[in-house]
JSON list of C-alpha atoms in Angstrom, two decimals:
[
{"chain": "A", "resi": 1, "resn": "UNK", "atom": "CA", "xyz": [24.41, 87.06, 60.09]},
{"chain": "A", "resi": 2, "resn": "UNK", "atom": "CA", "xyz": [21.94, 86.71, 57.25]},
{"chain": "A", "resi": 3, "resn": "UNK", "atom": "CA", "xyz": [21.37, 89.85, 55.20]},
{"chain": "A", "resi": 4, "resn": "UNK", "atom": "CA", "xyz": [18.05, 91.59, 54.87]},
{"chain": "A", "resi": 5, "resn": "UNK", "atom": "CA", "xyz": [17.15, 95.02, 53.48]},
{"chain": "A", "resi": 6, "resn": "UNK", "atom": "CA", "xyz": [17.95, 97.90, 55.81]},
{"chain": "A", "resi": 7, "resn": "UNK", "atom": "CA", "xyz": [14.86, 99.34, 57.53]},
{"chain": "A", "resi": 8, "resn": "UNK", "atom": "CA", "xyz": [15.49, 102.82, 56.15]},
{"chain": "A", "resi": 9, "resn": "UNK", "atom": "CA", "xyz": [15.29, 101.83, 52.48]},
{"chain": "A", "resi": 10, "resn": "UNK", "atom": "CA", "xyz": [12.06, 101.82, 50.54]},
{"chain": "A", "resi": 11, "resn": "UNK", "atom": "CA", "xyz": [13.52, 101.22, 47.07]},
{"chain": "A", "resi": 12, "resn": "UNK", "atom": "CA", "xyz": [15.48, 98.06, 46.27]},
{"chain": "A", "resi": 13, "resn": "UNK", "atom": "CA", "xyz": [17.80, 100.00, 43.95]},
{"chain": "A", "resi": 14, "resn": "UNK", "atom": "CA", "xyz": [19.43, 101.82, 46.84]},
{"chain": "A", "resi": 15, "resn": "UNK", "atom": "CA", "xyz": [21.80, 99.17, 48.17]},
{"chain": "A", "resi": 16, "resn": "UNK", "atom": "CA", "xyz": [25.15, 100.92, 48.35]},
{"chain": "A", "resi": 17, "resn": "UNK", "atom": "CA", "xyz": [28.14, 98.67, 47.66]},
{"chain": "A", "resi": 18, "resn": "UNK", "atom": "CA", "xyz": [31.52, 99.93, 48.90]},
{"chain": "A", "resi": 19, "resn": "UNK", "atom": "CA", "xyz": [34.82, 98.42, 47.76]},
{"chain": "A", "resi": 20, "resn": "UNK", "atom": "CA", "xyz": [37.79, 99.57, 49.79]},
{"chain": "A", "resi": 21, "resn": "UNK", "atom": "CA", "xyz": [41.38, 98.88, 50.70]},
{"chain": "A", "resi": 22, "resn": "UNK", "atom": "CA", "xyz": [44.38, 100.53, 52.22]},
{"chain": "A", "resi": 23, "resn": "UNK", "atom": "CA", "xyz": [47.82, 99.18, 52.88]},
{"chain": "A", "resi": 24, "resn": "UNK", "atom": "CA", "xyz": [49.17, 100.59, 56.13]},
{"chain": "A", "resi": 25, "resn": "UNK", "atom": "CA", "xyz": [50.61, 99.12, 59.30]},
{"chain": "A", "resi": 26, "resn": "UNK", "atom": "CA", "xyz": [48.00, 97.81, 61.73]},
{"chain": "A", "resi": 27, "resn": "UNK", "atom": "CA", "xyz": [49.47, 97.31, 65.20]},
{"chain": "A", "resi": 28, "resn": "UNK", "atom": "CA", "xyz": [46.71, 95.04, 66.53]},
{"chain": "A", "resi": 29, "resn": "UNK", "atom": "CA", "xyz": [44.84, 93.36, 63.66]},
{"chain": "A", "resi": 30, "resn": "UNK", "atom": "CA", "xyz": [42.75, 91.20, 66.02]},
{"chain": "A", "resi": 31, "resn": "UNK", "atom": "CA", "xyz": [41.46, 94.26, 67.88]},
{"chain": "A", "resi": 32, "resn": "UNK", "atom": "CA", "xyz": [40.69, 96.03, 64.59]},
{"chain": "A", "resi": 33, "resn": "UNK", "atom": "CA", "xyz": [38.89, 92.93, 63.35]},
{"chain": "A", "resi": 34, "resn": "UNK", "atom": "CA", "xyz": [36.71, 92.96, 66.47]},
{"chain": "A", "resi": 35, "resn": "UNK", "atom": "CA", "xyz": [35.96, 96.65, 66.13]},
{"chain": "A", "resi": 36, "resn": "UNK", "atom": "CA", "xyz": [35.03, 96.32, 62.46]},
{"chain": "A", "resi": 37, "resn": "UNK", "atom": "CA", "xyz": [32.95, 93.20, 63.04]},
{"chain": "A", "resi": 38, "resn": "UNK", "atom": "CA", "xyz": [30.91, 94.83, 65.79]},
{"chain": "A", "resi": 39, "resn": "UNK", "atom": "CA", "xyz": [30.42, 97.99, 63.74]},
{"chain": "A", "resi": 40, "resn": "UNK", "atom": "CA", "xyz": [29.45, 96.16, 60.54]},
{"chain": "A", "resi": 41, "resn": "UNK", "atom": "CA", "xyz": [27.09, 93.88, 62.45]},
{"chain": "A", "resi": 42, "resn": "UNK", "atom": "CA", "xyz": [25.41, 96.83, 64.18]},
{"chain": "A", "resi": 43, "resn": "UNK", "atom": "CA", "xyz": [25.06, 98.61, 60.82]},
{"chain": "A", "resi": 44, "resn": "UNK", "atom": "CA", "xyz": [23.59, 95.47, 59.23]},
{"chain": "A", "resi": 45, "resn": "UNK", "atom": "CA", "xyz": [26.25, 95.42, 56.53]},
{"chain": "A", "resi": 46, "resn": "UNK", "atom": "CA", "xyz": [26.91, 92.30, 54.49]},
{"chain": "A", "resi": 47, "resn": "UNK", "atom": "CA", "xyz": [29.97, 91.31, 52.52]},
{"chain": "A", "resi": 48, "resn": "UNK", "atom": "CA", "xyz": [33.57, 90.67, 53.49]},
{"chain": "A", "resi": 49, "resn": "UNK", "atom": "CA", "xyz": [36.23, 92.69, 55.26]},
{"chain": "A", "resi": 50, "resn": "UNK", "atom": "CA", "xyz": [39.77, 91.34, 55.57]},
{"chain": "A", "resi": 51, "resn": "UNK", "atom": "CA", "xyz": [42.12, 92.64, 58.25]},
{"chain": "A", "resi": 52, "resn": "UNK", "atom": "CA", "xyz": [45.87, 91.99, 58.43]},
{"chain": "A", "resi": 53, "resn": "UNK", "atom": "CA", "xyz": [48.94, 93.65, 59.83]},
{"chain": "A", "resi": 54, "resn": "UNK", "atom": "CA", "xyz": [49.41, 95.21, 56.38]},
{"chain": "A", "resi": 55, "resn": "UNK", "atom": "CA", "xyz": [45.97, 96.89, 56.21]},
{"chain": "A", "resi": 56, "resn": "UNK", "atom": "CA", "xyz": [42.36, 96.24, 55.24]},
{"chain": "A", "resi": 57, "resn": "UNK", "atom": "CA", "xyz": [40.51, 95.10, 52.13]},
{"chain": "A", "resi": 58, "resn": "UNK", "atom": "CA", "xyz": [36.87, 94.42, 51.49]},
{"chain": "A", "resi": 59, "resn": "UNK", "atom": "CA", "xyz": [33.57, 94.88, 49.78]},
{"chain": "A", "resi": 60, "resn": "UNK", "atom": "CA", "xyz": [30.39, 95.44, 51.78]},
{"chain": "A", "resi": 61, "resn": "UNK", "atom": "CA", "xyz": [26.83, 96.50, 51.05]},
{"chain": "A", "resi": 62, "resn": "UNK", "atom": "CA", "xyz": [24.20, 98.28, 53.12]},
{"chain": "A", "resi": 63, "resn": "UNK", "atom": "CA", "xyz": [22.08, 101.39, 53.39]},
{"chain": "A", "resi": 64, "resn": "UNK", "atom": "CA", "xyz": [23.48, 104.79, 52.42]},
{"chain": "A", "resi": 65, "resn": "UNK", "atom": "CA", "xyz": [23.58, 105.73, 56.09]},
{"chain": "A", "resi": 66, "resn": "UNK", "atom": "CA", "xyz": [25.39, 102.55, 57.13]},
{"chain": "A", "resi": 67, "resn": "UNK", "atom": "CA", "xyz": [28.06, 102.85, 54.44]},
{"chain": "A", "resi": 68, "resn": "UNK", "atom": "CA", "xyz": [28.66, 106.48, 55.40]},
{"chain": "A", "resi": 69, "resn": "UNK", "atom": "CA", "xyz": [29.08, 105.52, 59.07]},
{"chain": "A", "resi": 70, "resn": "UNK", "atom": "CA", "xyz": [31.56, 102.76, 58.14]},
{"chain": "A", "resi": 71, "resn": "UNK", "atom": "CA", "xyz": [33.56, 105.11, 55.92]},
{"chain": "A", "resi": 72, "resn": "UNK", "atom": "CA", "xyz": [33.69, 107.81, 58.59]},
{"chain": "A", "resi": 73, "resn": "UNK", "atom": "CA", "xyz": [34.76, 105.29, 61.25]},
{"chain": "A", "resi": 74, "resn": "UNK", "atom": "CA", "xyz": [37.56, 103.97, 59.04]},
{"chain": "A", "resi": 75, "resn": "UNK", "atom": "CA", "xyz": [38.82, 107.54, 58.65]},
{"chain": "A", "resi": 76, "resn": "UNK", "atom": "CA", "xyz": [38.72, 107.95, 62.45]},
{"chain": "A", "resi": 77, "resn": "UNK", "atom": "CA", "xyz": [40.72, 104.72, 62.79]},
{"chain": "A", "resi": 78, "resn": "UNK", "atom": "CA", "xyz": [43.50, 106.21, 60.65]},
{"chain": "A", "resi": 79, "resn": "UNK", "atom": "CA", "xyz": [42.59, 104.84, 57.22]},
{"chain": "A", "resi": 80, "resn": "UNK", "atom": "CA", "xyz": [42.84, 108.29, 55.68]},
{"chain": "A", "resi": 81, "resn": "UNK", "atom": "CA", "xyz": [44.17, 107.13, 52.30]},
{"chain": "A", "resi": 82, "resn": "UNK", "atom": "CA", "xyz": [41.52, 104.55, 51.50]},
{"chain": "A", "resi": 83, "resn": "UNK", "atom": "CA", "xyz": [41.13, 103.42, 47.93]},
{"chain": "A", "resi": 84, "resn": "UNK", "atom": "CA", "xyz": [37.36, 103.61, 47.95]},
{"chain": "A", "resi": 85, "resn": "UNK", "atom": "CA", "xyz": [34.62, 103.16, 45.37]},
{"chain": "A", "resi": 86, "resn": "UNK", "atom": "CA", "xyz": [30.86, 102.93, 45.61]},
{"chain": "A", "resi": 87, "resn": "UNK", "atom": "CA", "xyz": [28.19, 101.54, 43.35]},
{"chain": "A", "resi": 88, "resn": "UNK", "atom": "CA", "xyz": [24.46, 100.82, 43.63]},
{"chain": "A", "resi": 89, "resn": "UNK", "atom": "CA", "xyz": [22.71, 97.49, 43.36]},
{"chain": "A", "resi": 90, "resn": "UNK", "atom": "CA", "xyz": [19.02, 96.64, 43.02]},
{"chain": "A", "resi": 91, "resn": "UNK", "atom": "CA", "xyz": [19.61, 93.55, 45.20]},
{"chain": "A", "resi": 92, "resn": "UNK", "atom": "CA", "xyz": [21.76, 92.74, 48.22]},
{"chain": "A", "resi": 93, "resn": "UNK", "atom": "CA", "xyz": [24.82, 91.19, 46.52]},
{"chain": "A", "resi": 94, "resn": "UNK", "atom": "CA", "xyz": [26.02, 89.30, 49.61]},
{"chain": "A", "resi": 95, "resn": "UNK", "atom": "CA", "xyz": [24.39, 86.63, 51.75]},
{"chain": "A", "resi": 96, "resn": "UNK", "atom": "CA", "xyz": [26.17, 87.32, 55.03]},
{"chain": "A", "resi": 97, "resn": "UNK", "atom": "CA", "xyz": [28.82, 89.33, 56.86]},
{"chain": "A", "resi": 98, "resn": "UNK", "atom": "CA", "xyz": [32.38, 88.04, 57.19]},
{"chain": "A", "resi": 99, "resn": "UNK", "atom": "CA", "xyz": [35.14, 89.98, 58.92]},
{"chain": "A", "resi": 100, "resn": "UNK", "atom": "CA", "xyz": [38.27, 87.87, 58.76]},
{"chain": "A", "resi": 101, "resn": "UNK", "atom": "CA", "xyz": [41.71, 88.12, 60.22]},
{"chain": "A", "resi": 102, "resn": "UNK", "atom": "CA", "xyz": [44.32, 87.19, 57.62]},
{"chain": "A", "resi": 103, "resn": "UNK", "atom": "CA", "xyz": [48.05, 86.74, 57.74]},
{"chain": "A", "resi": 104, "resn": "UNK", "atom": "CA", "xyz": [48.29, 88.74, 54.50]},
{"chain": "A", "resi": 105, "resn": "UNK", "atom": "CA", "xyz": [45.71, 90.66, 52.53]},
{"chain": "A", "resi": 106, "resn": "UNK", "atom": "CA", "xyz": [47.41, 89.97, 49.23]},
{"chain": "A", "resi": 107, "resn": "UNK", "atom": "CA", "xyz": [49.26, 86.71, 48.90]},
{"chain": "A", "resi": 108, "resn": "UNK", "atom": "CA", "xyz": [51.85, 86.77, 46.17]},
{"chain": "A", "resi": 109, "resn": "UNK", "atom": "CA", "xyz": [52.25, 83.20, 45.03]},
{"chain": "A", "resi": 110, "resn": "UNK", "atom": "CA", "xyz": [55.52, 81.69, 44.01]},
{"chain": "A", "resi": 111, "resn": "UNK", "atom": "CA", "xyz": [55.88, 79.10, 41.35]},
{"chain": "A", "resi": 112, "resn": "UNK", "atom": "CA", "xyz": [57.11, 75.80, 42.60]},
{"chain": "A", "resi": 113, "resn": "UNK", "atom": "CA", "xyz": [58.33, 74.79, 39.19]},
{"chain": "A", "resi": 114, "resn": "UNK", "atom": "CA", "xyz": [59.96, 76.67, 36.37]},
{"chain": "A", "resi": 115, "resn": "UNK", "atom": "CA", "xyz": [58.12, 77.33, 33.17]},
{"chain": "A", "resi": 116, "resn": "UNK", "atom": "CA", "xyz": [59.70, 75.69, 30.13]},
{"chain": "A", "resi": 117, "resn": "UNK", "atom": "CA", "xyz": [60.16, 77.74, 27.00]}
]
């Protein structure tokens, strides 16, 4: 989905950008991904949400109303300890919506070789 300004906004400085994550067990990540995709699409949000069995992570932008609906829905879905921050942007910072299913939200890399000292 390509992003365009929400219908309810008259000033370009009112894009609300929400950065969020919470690590908690997700029993059915694929179902949660579908729920979040449909919701974000309906709300005309843009950005990225990652869903894994270990939780969610993402940054999305939209109207004040849309971001509030997303936040409230996440609380209803049991994400009651979200790390959550908002900021404002004069422009839509994202080109499209992506809601991805991941094996892990945070991948901790391992070095394949030892570092010489």
